[in-house]
Structures are given as C-alpha cells and as structure tokens.
mmCIF file of C-alpha atoms in Angstrom:
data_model
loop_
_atom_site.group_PDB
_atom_site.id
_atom_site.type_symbol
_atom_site.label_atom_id
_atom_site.label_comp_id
_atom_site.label_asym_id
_atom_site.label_seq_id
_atom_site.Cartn_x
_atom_site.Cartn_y
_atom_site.Cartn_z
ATOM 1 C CA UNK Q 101 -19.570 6.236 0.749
ATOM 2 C CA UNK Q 102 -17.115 6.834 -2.209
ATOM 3 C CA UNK Q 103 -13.580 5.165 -0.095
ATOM 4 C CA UNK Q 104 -11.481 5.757 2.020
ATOM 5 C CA UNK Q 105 -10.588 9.744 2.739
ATOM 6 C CA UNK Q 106 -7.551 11.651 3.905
ATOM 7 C CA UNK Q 107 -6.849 15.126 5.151
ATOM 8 C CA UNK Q 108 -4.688 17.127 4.229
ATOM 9 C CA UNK Q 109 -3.838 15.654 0.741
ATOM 10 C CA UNK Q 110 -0.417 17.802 1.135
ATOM 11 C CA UNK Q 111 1.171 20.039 3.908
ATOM 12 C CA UNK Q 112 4.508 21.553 4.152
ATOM 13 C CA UNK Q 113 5.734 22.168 7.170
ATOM 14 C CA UNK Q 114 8.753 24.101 8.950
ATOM 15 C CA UNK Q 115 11.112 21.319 11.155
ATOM 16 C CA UNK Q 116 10.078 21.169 14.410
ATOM 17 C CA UNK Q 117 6.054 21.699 13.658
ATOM 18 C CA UNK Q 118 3.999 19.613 15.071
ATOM 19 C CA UNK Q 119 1.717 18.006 11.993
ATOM 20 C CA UNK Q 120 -1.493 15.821 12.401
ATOM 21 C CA UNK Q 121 -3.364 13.882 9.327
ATOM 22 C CA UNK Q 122 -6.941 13.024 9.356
ATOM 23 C CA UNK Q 123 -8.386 9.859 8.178
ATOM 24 C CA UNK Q 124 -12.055 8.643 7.233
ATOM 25 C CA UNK Q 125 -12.214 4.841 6.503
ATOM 26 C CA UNK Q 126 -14.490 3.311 4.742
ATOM 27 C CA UNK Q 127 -18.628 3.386 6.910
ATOM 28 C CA UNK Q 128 -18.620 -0.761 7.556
ATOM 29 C CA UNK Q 129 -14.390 -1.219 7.710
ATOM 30 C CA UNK Q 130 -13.095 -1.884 11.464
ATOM 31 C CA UNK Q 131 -10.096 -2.092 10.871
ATOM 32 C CA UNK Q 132 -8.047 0.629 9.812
ATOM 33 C CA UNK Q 133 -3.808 0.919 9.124
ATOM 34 C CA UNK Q 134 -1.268 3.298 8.419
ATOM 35 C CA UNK Q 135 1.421 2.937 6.294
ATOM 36 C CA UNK Q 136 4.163 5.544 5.005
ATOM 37 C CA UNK Q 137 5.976 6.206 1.861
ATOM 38 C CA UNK Q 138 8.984 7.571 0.814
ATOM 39 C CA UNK Q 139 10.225 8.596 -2.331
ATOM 40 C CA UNK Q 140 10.773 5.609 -4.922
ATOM 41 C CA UNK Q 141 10.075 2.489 -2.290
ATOM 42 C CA UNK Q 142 6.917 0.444 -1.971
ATOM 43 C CA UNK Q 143 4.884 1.859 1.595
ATOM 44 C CA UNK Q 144 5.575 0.678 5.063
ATOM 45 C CA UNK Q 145 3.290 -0.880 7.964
ATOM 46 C CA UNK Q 146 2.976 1.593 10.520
ATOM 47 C CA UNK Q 147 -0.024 0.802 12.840
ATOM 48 C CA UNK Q 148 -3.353 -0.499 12.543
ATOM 49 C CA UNK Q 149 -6.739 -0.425 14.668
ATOM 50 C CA UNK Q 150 -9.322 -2.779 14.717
ATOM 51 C CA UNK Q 151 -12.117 -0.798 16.256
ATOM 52 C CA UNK Q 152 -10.538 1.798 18.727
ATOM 53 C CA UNK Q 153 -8.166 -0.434 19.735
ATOM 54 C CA UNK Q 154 -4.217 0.086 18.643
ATOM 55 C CA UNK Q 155 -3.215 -3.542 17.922
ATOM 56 C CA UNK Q 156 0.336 -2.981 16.230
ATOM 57 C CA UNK Q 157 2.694 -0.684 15.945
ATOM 58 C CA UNK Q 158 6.236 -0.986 13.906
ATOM 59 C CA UNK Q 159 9.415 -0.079 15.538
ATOM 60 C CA UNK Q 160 9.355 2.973 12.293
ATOM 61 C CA UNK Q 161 6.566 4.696 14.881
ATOM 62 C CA UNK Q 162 9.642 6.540 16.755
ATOM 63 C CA UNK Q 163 7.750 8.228 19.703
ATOM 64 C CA UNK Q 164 7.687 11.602 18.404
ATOM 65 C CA UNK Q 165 4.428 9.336 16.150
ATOM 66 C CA UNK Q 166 0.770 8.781 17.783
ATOM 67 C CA UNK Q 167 -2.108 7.736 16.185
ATOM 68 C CA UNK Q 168 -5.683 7.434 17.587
ATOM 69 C CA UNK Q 169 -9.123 6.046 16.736
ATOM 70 C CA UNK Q 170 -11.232 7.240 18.919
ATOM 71 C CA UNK Q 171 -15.034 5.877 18.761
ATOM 72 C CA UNK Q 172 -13.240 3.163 16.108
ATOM 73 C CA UNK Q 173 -14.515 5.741 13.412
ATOM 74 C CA UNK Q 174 -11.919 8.197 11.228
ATOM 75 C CA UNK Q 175 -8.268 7.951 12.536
ATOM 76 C CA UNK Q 176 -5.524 10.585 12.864
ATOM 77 C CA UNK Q 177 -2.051 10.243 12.973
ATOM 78 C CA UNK Q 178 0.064 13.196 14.723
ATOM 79 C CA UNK Q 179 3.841 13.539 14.180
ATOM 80 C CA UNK Q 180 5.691 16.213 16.491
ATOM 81 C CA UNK Q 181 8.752 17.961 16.523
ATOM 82 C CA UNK Q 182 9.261 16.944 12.579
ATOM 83 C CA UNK Q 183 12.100 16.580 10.819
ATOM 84 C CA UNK Q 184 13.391 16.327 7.640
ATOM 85 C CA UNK Q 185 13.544 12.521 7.322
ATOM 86 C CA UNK Q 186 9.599 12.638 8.208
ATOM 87 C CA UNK Q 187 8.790 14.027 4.671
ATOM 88 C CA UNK Q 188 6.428 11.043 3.263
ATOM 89 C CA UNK Q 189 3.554 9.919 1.829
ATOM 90 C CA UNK Q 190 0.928 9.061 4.770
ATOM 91 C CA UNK Q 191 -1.016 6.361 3.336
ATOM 92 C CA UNK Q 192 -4.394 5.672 5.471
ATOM 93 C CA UNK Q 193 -6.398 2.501 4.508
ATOM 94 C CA UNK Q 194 -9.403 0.491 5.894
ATOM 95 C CA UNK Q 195 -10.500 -3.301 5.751
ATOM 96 C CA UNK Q 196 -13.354 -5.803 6.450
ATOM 97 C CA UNK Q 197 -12.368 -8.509 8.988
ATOM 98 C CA UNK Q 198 -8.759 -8.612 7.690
ATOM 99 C CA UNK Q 199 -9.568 -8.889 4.068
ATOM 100 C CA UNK Q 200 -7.972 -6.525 1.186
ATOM 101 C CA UNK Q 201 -6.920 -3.458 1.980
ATOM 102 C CA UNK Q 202 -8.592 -0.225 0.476
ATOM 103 C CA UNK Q 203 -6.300 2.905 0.126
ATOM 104 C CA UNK Q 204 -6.856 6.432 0.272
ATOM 105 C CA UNK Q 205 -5.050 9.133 -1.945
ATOM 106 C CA UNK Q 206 -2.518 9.335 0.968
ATOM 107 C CA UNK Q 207 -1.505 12.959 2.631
ATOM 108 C CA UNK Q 208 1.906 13.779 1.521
ATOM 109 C CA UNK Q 209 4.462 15.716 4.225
ATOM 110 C CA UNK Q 210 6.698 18.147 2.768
ATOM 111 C CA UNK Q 211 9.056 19.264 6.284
ATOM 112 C CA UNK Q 212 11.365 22.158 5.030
ATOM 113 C CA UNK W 9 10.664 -12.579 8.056
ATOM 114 C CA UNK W 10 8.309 -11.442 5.045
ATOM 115 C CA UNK W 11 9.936 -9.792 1.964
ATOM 116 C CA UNK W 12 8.948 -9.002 -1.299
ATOM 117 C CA UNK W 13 11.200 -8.597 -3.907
ATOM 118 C CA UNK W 14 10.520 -7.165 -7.354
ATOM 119 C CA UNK W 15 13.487 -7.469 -9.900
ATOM 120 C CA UNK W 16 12.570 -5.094 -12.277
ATOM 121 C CA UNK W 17 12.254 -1.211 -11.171
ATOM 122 C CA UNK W 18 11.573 0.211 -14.443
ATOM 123 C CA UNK W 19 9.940 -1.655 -17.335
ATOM 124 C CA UNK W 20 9.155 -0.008 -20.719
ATOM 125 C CA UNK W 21 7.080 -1.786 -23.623
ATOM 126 C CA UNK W 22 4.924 -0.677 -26.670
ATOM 127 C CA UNK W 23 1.308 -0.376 -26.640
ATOM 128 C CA UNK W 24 -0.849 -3.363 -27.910
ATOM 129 C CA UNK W 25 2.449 -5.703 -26.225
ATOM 130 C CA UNK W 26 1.814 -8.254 -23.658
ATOM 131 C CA UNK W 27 3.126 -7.380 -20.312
ATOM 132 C CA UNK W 28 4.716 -9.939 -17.178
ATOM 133 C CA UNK W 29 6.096 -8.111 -13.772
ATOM 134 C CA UNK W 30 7.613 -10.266 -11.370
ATOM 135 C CA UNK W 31 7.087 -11.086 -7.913
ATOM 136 C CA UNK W 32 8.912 -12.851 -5.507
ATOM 137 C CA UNK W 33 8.268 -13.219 -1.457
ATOM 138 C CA UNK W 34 9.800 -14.798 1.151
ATOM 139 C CA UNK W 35 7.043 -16.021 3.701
ATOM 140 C CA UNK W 36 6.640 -18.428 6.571
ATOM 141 C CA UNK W 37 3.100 -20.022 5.849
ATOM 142 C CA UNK W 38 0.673 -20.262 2.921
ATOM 143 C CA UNK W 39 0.897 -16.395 1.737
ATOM 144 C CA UNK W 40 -1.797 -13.926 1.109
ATOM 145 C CA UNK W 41 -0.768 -12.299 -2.308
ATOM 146 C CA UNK W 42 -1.528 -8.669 -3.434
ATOM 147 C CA UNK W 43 -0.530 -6.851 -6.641
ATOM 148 C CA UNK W 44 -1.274 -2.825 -6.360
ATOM 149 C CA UNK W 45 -1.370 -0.019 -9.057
ATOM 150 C CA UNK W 46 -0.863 3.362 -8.027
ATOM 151 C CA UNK W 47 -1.037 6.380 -10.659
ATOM 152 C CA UNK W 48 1.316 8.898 -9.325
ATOM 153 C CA UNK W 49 0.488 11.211 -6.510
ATOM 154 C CA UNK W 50 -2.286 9.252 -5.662
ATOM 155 C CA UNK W 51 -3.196 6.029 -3.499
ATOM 156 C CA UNK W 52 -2.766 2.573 -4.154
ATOM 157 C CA UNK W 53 -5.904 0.300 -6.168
ATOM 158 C CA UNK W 54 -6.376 -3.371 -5.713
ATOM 159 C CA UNK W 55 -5.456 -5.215 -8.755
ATOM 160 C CA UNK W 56 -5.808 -8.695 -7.538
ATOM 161 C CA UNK W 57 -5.787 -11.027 -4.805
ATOM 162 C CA UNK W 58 -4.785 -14.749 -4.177
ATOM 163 C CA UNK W 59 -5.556 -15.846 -0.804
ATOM 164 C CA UNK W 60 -6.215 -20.126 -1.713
ATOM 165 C CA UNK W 61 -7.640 -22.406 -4.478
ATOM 166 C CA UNK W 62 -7.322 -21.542 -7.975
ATOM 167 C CA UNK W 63 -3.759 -20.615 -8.415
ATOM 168 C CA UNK W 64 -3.983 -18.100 -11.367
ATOM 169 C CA UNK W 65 -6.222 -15.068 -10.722
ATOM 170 C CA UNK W 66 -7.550 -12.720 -12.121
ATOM 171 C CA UNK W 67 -8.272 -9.154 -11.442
ATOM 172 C CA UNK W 68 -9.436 -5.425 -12.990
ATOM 173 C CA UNK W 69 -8.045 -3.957 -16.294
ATOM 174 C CA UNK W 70 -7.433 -7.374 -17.570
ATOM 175 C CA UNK W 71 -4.789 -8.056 -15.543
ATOM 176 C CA UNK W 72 -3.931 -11.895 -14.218
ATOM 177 C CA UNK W 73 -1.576 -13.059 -12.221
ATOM 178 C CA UNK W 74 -0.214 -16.449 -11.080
ATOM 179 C CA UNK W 75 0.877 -17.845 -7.841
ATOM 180 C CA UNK W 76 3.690 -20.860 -8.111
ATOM 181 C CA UNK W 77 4.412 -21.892 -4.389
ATOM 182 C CA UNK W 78 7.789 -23.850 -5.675
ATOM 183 C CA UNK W 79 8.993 -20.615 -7.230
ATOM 184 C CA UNK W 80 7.529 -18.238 -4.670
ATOM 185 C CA UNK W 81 6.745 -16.329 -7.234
ATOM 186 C CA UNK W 82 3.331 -14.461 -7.496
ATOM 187 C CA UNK W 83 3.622 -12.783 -11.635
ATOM 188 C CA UNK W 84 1.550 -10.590 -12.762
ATOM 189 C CA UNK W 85 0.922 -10.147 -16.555
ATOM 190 C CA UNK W 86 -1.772 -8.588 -19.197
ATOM 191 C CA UNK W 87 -1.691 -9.919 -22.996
ATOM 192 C CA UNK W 88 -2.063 -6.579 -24.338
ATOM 193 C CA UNK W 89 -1.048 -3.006 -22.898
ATOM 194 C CA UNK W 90 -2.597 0.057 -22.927
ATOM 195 C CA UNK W 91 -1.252 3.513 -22.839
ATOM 196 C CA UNK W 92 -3.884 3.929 -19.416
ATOM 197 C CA UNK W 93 -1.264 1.449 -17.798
ATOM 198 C CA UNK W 94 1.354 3.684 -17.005
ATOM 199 C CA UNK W 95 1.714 3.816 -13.481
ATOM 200 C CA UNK W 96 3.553 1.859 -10.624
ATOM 201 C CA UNK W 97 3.298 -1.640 -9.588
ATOM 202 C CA UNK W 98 3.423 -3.268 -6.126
ATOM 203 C CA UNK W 99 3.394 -6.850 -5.104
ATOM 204 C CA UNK W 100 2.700 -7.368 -1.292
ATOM 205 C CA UNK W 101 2.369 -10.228 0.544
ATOM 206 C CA UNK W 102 0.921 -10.644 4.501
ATOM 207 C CA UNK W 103 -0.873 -13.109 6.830
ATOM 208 C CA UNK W 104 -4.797 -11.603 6.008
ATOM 209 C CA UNK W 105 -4.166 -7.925 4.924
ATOM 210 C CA UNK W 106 -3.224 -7.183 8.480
ATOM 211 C CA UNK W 107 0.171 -5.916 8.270
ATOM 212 C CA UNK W 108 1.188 -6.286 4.222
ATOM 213 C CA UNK W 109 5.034 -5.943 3.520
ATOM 214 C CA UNK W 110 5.178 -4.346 0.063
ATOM 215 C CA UNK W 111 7.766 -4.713 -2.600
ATOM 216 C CA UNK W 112 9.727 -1.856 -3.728
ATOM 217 C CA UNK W 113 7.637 -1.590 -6.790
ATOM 218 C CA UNK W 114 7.771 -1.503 -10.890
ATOM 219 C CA UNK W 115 7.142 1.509 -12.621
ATOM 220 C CA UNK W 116 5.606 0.743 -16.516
ATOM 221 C CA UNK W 117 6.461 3.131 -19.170
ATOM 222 C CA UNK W 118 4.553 2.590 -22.499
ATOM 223 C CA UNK W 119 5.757 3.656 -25.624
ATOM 224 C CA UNK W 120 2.952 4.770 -28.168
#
C-alpha cells in the first residue's frame, strides 16, 4: 500500500450537480478525516471516522455535505446541490490510533 | 479555541541560505505540533512532529523545528536551502491528530 488515495483528483461541475469523492485510506489506518481547502488558506477539519463510525463533524458540513464509511474501509464524501462557494480542495487523510495524519493528493472541485 | 498563526505568507531567500518560518498557536493544554509541506496541486507531507520530551525536533529534508511553550511558538528552520524547497508551509496544532487546526500557511520562493 503506497498512501492514502483519492478519486477524482479534479471534477468540474455545473451548480446545482450533485458531486461525490472517493477515498482509500491507508490498509491498517482506522481512522480517517476530511478536511477542505480553499484557495490561499491552510485546510479545514471537516469530519472524521474512526472505524465506520462518524465521530465529528464541523459546523462548515452545511447539510447539503454527507460523508460515509461504510465497512470502516475507503470513505466518500457527497456534496449536493453545489454551488459556487463549494469549489475546494477535498483533502482525505488516514491515521493510526490518533497519531500523524497522512494526506492524499486531495480531489479538487471546480463548480462553474 | 485553537489557532495557528503564521506571520509570514510569502518568504523568498537564495539557495545554499538558512531558512526559519514561524509558528505561533493558541492552545488550551500541552499541544500536539505539526509542520506540513505541500508542493502545489498536490497533498500535504509530514515534515515533523512534537508531541512531548525533547523540545527541538527533527524531521525529513533536514528540516528542524523547535517548540518554546513560553513563546508558543513551534519554528521551523533548515541551515541550508535547496531549490527542491519551494513549496508551501503549514504549521498545525491539535489534541492527537484528531481534528488539527492549520495555519494559513508560508509559501517559500528560492532564488537560484
């Protein structure tokens, strides 16, 4: 296992699409966060899993966000009805019992 | 609540010159202390970690940093720079690497 993996790597979308990103942490990691980036500013906490289980979400998840981890393996994070201010960098990353975070090349949103 | 604040946004220096990027955070408890690297369009790499004991660290690509609990100040420096370097900087500090609150970054030019 070469890290952490994300899918798409870019999408543009139309407003109003419905997008969803793919994650694949690392084999032996159980826990597993999201984090977004925009333009110019260090990335945010989104959510994280530990397992299957959703432990955290920040008030930046608006409810138009959901994010799953079924069978506590690879992660995806769904964003409907998008809109302009969603365009990002969707950073997925995976840990060990809490230690450092390991980062995947991140999916970037492009919502036209 | 956490923060992370990093003074400098852009910082330029020659190749072969020593480098420092500064880090402070506002925390609660004992901090766990991060400094990221991410080349652009892609995901972040651990540089370093502090979580406890020997207050200067060090980490990949020669890089060091040092935590000073009376400054809150975590500093990250390299003696000599190399034109590989370029790239942007993030400090981040959290309770484990549960929910990390990342500064807004440095980016490093260097000049040949």
């Amino acid at each position: 296992d070469t890290g952490v993996s994300q899918d798409p790597r870019h999408k543009i979308t139309k407003r109003g699409q419905n997008v969803t990103f793919r994650c694949d942490p690392i084999s032996e990691h159980n826990r597993l966060y999201w984090y977004r980036q925009t333009l110019g500013q260090g990335p945010e906490f989104l959510t994280y899993f530990q397992n299957e289980a959703q432990l955290e979400k920040s008030r930046l998840l608006s409810d138009r966000f959901s994010a799953e981890r079924p069978k506590g393996s690879f992660s995806t994070l769904e964003i409907q009805r998008t809109e302009q201010g969603d365009s990002a960098m969707y950073l997925c990353a995976s840990s060990l019992a809490g230690r450092e975070l390991f980062f995947g090349e991140g999916s970037r949103l492009t919502v036209l | 609540a956490q923060s992370v604040t990093q003074p400098d946004i852009h910082i330029t220096v020659s190749e072969g010159a020593s480098l420092e990027l500064r880090c402070n955070y506002s925390y609660g408890a004992t901090p766990y202390l991060f400094w990221y690297v991410q080349s652009p369009g892609q995901g972040l790499q651990l540089l370093l970690k502090y979580f406890s004991g020997d207050t200067l660290v060090q980490g990949i690509k020669g890089f060091e940093a040092e935590f000073k609990r009376s400054q809150s100040s975590f500093n990250l420096r390299k003696p000599s720079v190399h034109w590989s370097d370029a790239a942007e900087y993030f400090c981040a500090v959290g309770e484990g690497a549960q929910k990390l609150v990342f500064g807004q970054g440095t980016r490093l030019t260097i000049n040949p």
